[in-house]
PDB file of C-alpha atoms in Angstrom:
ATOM      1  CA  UNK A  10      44.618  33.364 124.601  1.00 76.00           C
ATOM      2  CA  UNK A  11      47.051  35.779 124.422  1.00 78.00           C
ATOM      3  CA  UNK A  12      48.712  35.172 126.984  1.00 82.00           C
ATOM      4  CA  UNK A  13      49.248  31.202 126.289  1.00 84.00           C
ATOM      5  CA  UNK A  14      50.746  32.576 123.602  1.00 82.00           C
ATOM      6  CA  UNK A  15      53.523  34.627 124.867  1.00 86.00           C
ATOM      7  CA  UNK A  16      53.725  31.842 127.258  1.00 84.00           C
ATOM      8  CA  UNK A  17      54.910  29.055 124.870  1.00 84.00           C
ATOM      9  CA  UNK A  18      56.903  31.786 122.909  1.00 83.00           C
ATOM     10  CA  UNK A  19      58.676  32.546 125.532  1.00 85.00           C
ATOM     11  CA  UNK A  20      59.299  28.655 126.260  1.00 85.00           C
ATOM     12  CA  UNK A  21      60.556  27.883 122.738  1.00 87.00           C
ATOM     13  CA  UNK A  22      62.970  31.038 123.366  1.00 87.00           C
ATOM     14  CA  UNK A  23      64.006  29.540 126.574  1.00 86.00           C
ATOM     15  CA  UNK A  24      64.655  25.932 125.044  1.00 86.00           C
ATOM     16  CA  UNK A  25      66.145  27.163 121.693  1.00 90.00           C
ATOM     17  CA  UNK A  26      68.753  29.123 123.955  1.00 87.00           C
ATOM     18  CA  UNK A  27      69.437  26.490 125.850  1.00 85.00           C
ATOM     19  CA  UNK A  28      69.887  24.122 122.919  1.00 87.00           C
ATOM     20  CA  UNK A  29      72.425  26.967 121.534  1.00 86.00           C
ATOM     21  CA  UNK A  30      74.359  26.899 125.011  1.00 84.00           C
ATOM     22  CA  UNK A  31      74.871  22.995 125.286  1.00 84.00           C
ATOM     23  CA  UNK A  32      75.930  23.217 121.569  1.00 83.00           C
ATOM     24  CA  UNK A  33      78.493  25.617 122.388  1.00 80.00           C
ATOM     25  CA  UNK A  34      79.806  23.617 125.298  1.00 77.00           C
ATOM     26  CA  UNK A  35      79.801  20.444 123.448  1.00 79.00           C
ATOM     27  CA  UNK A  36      81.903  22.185 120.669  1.00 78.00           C
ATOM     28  CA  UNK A  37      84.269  23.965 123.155  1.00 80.00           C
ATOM     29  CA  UNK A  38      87.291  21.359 123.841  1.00 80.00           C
ATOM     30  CA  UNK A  39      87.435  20.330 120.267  1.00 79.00           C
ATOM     31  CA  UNK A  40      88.286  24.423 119.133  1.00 80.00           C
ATOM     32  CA  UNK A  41      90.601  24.663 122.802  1.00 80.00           C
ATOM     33  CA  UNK A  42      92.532  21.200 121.343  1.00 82.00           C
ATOM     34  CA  UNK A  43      93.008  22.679 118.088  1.00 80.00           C
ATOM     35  CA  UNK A  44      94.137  26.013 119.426  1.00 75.00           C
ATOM     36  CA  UNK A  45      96.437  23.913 121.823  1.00 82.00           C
ATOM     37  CA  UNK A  46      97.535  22.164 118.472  1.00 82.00           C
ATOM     38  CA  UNK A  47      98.447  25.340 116.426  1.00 77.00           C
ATOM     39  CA  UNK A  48     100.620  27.015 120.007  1.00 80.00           C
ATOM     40  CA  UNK A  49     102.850  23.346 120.274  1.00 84.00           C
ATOM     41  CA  UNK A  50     103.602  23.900 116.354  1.00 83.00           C
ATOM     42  CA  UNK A  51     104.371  27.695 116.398  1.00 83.00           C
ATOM     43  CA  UNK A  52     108.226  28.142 115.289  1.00 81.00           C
ATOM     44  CA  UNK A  53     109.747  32.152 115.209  1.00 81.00           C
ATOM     45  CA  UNK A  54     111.000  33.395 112.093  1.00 83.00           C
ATOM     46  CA  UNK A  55     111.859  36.636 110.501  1.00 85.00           C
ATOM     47  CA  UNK A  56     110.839  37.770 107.375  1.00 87.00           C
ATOM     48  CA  UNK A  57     112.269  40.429 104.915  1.00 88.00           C
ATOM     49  CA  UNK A  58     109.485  42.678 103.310  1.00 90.00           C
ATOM     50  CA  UNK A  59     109.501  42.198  99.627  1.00 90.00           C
ATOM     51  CA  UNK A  60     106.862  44.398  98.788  1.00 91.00           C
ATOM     52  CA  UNK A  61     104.321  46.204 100.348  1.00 92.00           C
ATOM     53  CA  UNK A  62     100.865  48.065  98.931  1.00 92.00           C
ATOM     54  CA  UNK A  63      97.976  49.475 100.854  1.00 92.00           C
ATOM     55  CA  UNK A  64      94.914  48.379  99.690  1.00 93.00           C
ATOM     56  CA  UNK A  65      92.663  49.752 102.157  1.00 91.00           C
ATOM     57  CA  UNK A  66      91.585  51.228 105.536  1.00 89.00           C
ATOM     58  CA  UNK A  67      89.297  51.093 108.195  1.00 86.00           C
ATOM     59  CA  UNK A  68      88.203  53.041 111.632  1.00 84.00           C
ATOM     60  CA  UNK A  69      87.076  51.862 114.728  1.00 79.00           C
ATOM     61  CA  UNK A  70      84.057  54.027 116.429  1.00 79.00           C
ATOM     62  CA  UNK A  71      86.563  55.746 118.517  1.00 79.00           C
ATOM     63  CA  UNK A  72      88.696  56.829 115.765  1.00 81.00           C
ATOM     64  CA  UNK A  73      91.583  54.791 115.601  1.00 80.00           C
ATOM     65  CA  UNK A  74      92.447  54.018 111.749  1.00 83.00           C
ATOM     66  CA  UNK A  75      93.848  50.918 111.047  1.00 88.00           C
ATOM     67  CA  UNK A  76      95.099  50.051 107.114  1.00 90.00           C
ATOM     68  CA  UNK A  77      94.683  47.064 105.209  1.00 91.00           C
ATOM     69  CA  UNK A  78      98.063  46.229 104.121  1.00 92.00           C
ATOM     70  CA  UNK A  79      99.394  43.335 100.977  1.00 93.00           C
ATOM     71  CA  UNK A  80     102.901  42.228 101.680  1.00 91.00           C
ATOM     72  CA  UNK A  81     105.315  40.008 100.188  1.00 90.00           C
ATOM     73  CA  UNK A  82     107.369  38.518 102.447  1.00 88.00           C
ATOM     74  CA  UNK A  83     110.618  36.571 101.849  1.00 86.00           C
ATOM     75  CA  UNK A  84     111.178  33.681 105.293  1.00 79.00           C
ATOM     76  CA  UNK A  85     114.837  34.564 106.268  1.00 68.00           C
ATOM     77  CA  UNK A  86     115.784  32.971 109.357  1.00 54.00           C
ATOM     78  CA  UNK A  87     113.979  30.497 111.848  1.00 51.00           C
ATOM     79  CA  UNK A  88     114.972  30.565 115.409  1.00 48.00           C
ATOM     80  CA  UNK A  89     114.457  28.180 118.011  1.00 45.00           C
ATOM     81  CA  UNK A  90     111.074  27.796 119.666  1.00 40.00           C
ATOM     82  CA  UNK A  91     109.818  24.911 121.891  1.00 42.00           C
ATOM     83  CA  UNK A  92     111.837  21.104 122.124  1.00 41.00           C
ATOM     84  CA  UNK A  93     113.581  19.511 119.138  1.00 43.00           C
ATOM     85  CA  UNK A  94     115.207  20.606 115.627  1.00 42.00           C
ATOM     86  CA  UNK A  95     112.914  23.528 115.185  1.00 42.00           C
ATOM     87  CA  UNK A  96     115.430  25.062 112.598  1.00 41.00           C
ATOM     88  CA  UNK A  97     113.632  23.928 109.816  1.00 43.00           C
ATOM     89  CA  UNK A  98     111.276  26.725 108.605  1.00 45.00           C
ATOM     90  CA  UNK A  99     110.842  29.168 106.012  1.00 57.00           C
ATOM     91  CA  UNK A 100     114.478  29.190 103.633  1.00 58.00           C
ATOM     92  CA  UNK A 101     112.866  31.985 101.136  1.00 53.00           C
ATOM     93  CA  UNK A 102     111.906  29.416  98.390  1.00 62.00           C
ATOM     94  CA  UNK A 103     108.927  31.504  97.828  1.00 73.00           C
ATOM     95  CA  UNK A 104     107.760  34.914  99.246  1.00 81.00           C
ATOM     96  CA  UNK A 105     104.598  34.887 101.802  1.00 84.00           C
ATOM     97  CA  UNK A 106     101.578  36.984 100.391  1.00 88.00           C
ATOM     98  CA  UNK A 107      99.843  38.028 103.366  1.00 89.00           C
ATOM     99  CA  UNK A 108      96.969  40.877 103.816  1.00 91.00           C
ATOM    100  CA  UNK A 109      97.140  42.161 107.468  1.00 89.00           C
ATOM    101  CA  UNK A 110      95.550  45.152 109.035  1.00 89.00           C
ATOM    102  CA  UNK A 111      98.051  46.479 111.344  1.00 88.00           C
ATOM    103  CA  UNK A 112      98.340  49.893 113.036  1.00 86.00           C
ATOM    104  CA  UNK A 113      98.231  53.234 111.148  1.00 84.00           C
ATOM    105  CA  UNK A 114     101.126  54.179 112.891  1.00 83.00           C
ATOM    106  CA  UNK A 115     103.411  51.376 111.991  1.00 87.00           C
ATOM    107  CA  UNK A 116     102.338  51.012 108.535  1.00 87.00           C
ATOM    108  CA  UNK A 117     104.218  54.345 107.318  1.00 85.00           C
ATOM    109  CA  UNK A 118     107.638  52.420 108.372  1.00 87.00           C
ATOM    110  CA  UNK A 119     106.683  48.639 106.404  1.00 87.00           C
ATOM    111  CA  UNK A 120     109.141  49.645 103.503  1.00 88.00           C
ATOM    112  CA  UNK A 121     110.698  46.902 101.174  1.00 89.00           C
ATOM    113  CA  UNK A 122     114.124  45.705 102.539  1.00 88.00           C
ATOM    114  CA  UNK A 123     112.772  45.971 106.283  1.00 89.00           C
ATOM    115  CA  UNK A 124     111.992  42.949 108.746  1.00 89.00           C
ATOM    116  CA  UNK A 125     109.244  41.493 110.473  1.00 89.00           C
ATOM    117  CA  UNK A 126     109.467  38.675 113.362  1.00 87.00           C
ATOM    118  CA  UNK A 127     106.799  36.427 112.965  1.00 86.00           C
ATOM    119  CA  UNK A 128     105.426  33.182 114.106  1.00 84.00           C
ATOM    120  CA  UNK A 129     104.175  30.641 111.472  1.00 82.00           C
ATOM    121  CA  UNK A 130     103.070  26.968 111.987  1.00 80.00           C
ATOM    122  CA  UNK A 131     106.249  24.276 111.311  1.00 78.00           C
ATOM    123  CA  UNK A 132     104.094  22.245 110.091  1.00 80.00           C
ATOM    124  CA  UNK A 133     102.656  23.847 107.388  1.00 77.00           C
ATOM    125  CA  UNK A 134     104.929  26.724 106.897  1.00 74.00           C
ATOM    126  CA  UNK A 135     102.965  27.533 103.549  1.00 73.00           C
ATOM    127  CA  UNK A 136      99.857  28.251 105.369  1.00 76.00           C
ATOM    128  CA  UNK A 137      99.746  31.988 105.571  1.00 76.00           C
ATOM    129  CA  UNK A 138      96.284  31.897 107.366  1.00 78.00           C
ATOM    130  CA  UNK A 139      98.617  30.891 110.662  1.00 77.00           C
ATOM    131  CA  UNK A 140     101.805  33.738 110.353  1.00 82.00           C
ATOM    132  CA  UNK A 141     101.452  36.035 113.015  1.00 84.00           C
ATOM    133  CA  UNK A 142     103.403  39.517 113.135  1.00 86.00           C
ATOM    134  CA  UNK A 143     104.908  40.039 116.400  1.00 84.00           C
ATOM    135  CA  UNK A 144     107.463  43.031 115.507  1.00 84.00           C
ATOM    136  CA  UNK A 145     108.567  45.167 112.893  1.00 86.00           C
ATOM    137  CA  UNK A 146     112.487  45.893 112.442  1.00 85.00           C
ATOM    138  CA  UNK A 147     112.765  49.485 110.308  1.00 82.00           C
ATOM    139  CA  UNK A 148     115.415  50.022 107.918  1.00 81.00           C
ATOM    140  CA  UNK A 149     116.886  52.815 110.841  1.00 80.00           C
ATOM    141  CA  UNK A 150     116.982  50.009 113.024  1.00 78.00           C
ATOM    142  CA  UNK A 151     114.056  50.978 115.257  1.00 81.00           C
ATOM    143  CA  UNK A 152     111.998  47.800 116.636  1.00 83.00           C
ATOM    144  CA  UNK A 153     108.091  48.367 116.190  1.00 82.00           C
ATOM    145  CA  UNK A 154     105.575  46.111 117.776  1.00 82.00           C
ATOM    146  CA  UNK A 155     102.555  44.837 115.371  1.00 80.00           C
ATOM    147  CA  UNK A 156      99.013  44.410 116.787  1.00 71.00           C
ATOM    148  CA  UNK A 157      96.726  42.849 113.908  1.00 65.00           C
ATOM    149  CA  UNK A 158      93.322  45.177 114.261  1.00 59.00           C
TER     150      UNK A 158
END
């Protein structure tokens, strides 16, 4: 009795992870088409830091500390990226507010009046959910990169 049991538990494990697997497959080219999407709409901007707070921090299991960082960010200057007039982007009608967690180590040099090279989608330059920090220009002149943590 028992061992019918485990038997058709084990089955029903077996088919529900297989179930779980095809799903993932099926859903695969749909998420690899989108992220194909966002990469053919990425345009390279820098930004000027507006403001900048610290809201919070967090530490990895080996001991790295990362900080949770709220910026306001002002679009300055869109560069070329990919085919076409890609010189439309962010003109600094309004600022960015972004919350990144970046690097303890870089965070001590995001001052106001400082620069950050970004990517953001053309498209929808609004969407802050799709700026991504690439490097950090200090006010010495020093050029930082960012790694989101």
């Amino acid at each position: 009795m028992l061992s019918s049991v485990i038997a058709a538990l084990s089955l029903a494990g077996l088919l529900w992870g297989l179930w779980a697997a095809w799903k993932r497959h099926r859903e695969f080219p749909a998420r690899l088409a989108s992220h194909h999407a966002l990469v053919s709409r990425l345009g390279a901007a820098w930004a000027r830091v507006v403001h900048c707070d610290v809201v919070g921090s967090r530490s990895s299991d080996d001991g790295i500390t990362h900080y949770e960082v709220a910026l306001e960010l002002l679009g300055w200057l869109a560069e070329p990226f990919g085919a076409g007039n890609d010189r439309e982007g962010p003109r600094g009608e309004r600022p960015w507010s972004v919350r990144w967690v970046l690097d303890a180590g870089v965070v001590g040099h995001l001052v106001a009046g400082s620069y950050i090279g970004l990517t953001y989608d053309r498209i929808a330059p609004a969407n802050t959910g799709t700026l991504f920090p690439q490097r950090l220009v200090t006010l010495p002149g020093a050029v930082l990169p960012l790694h989101r943590g």
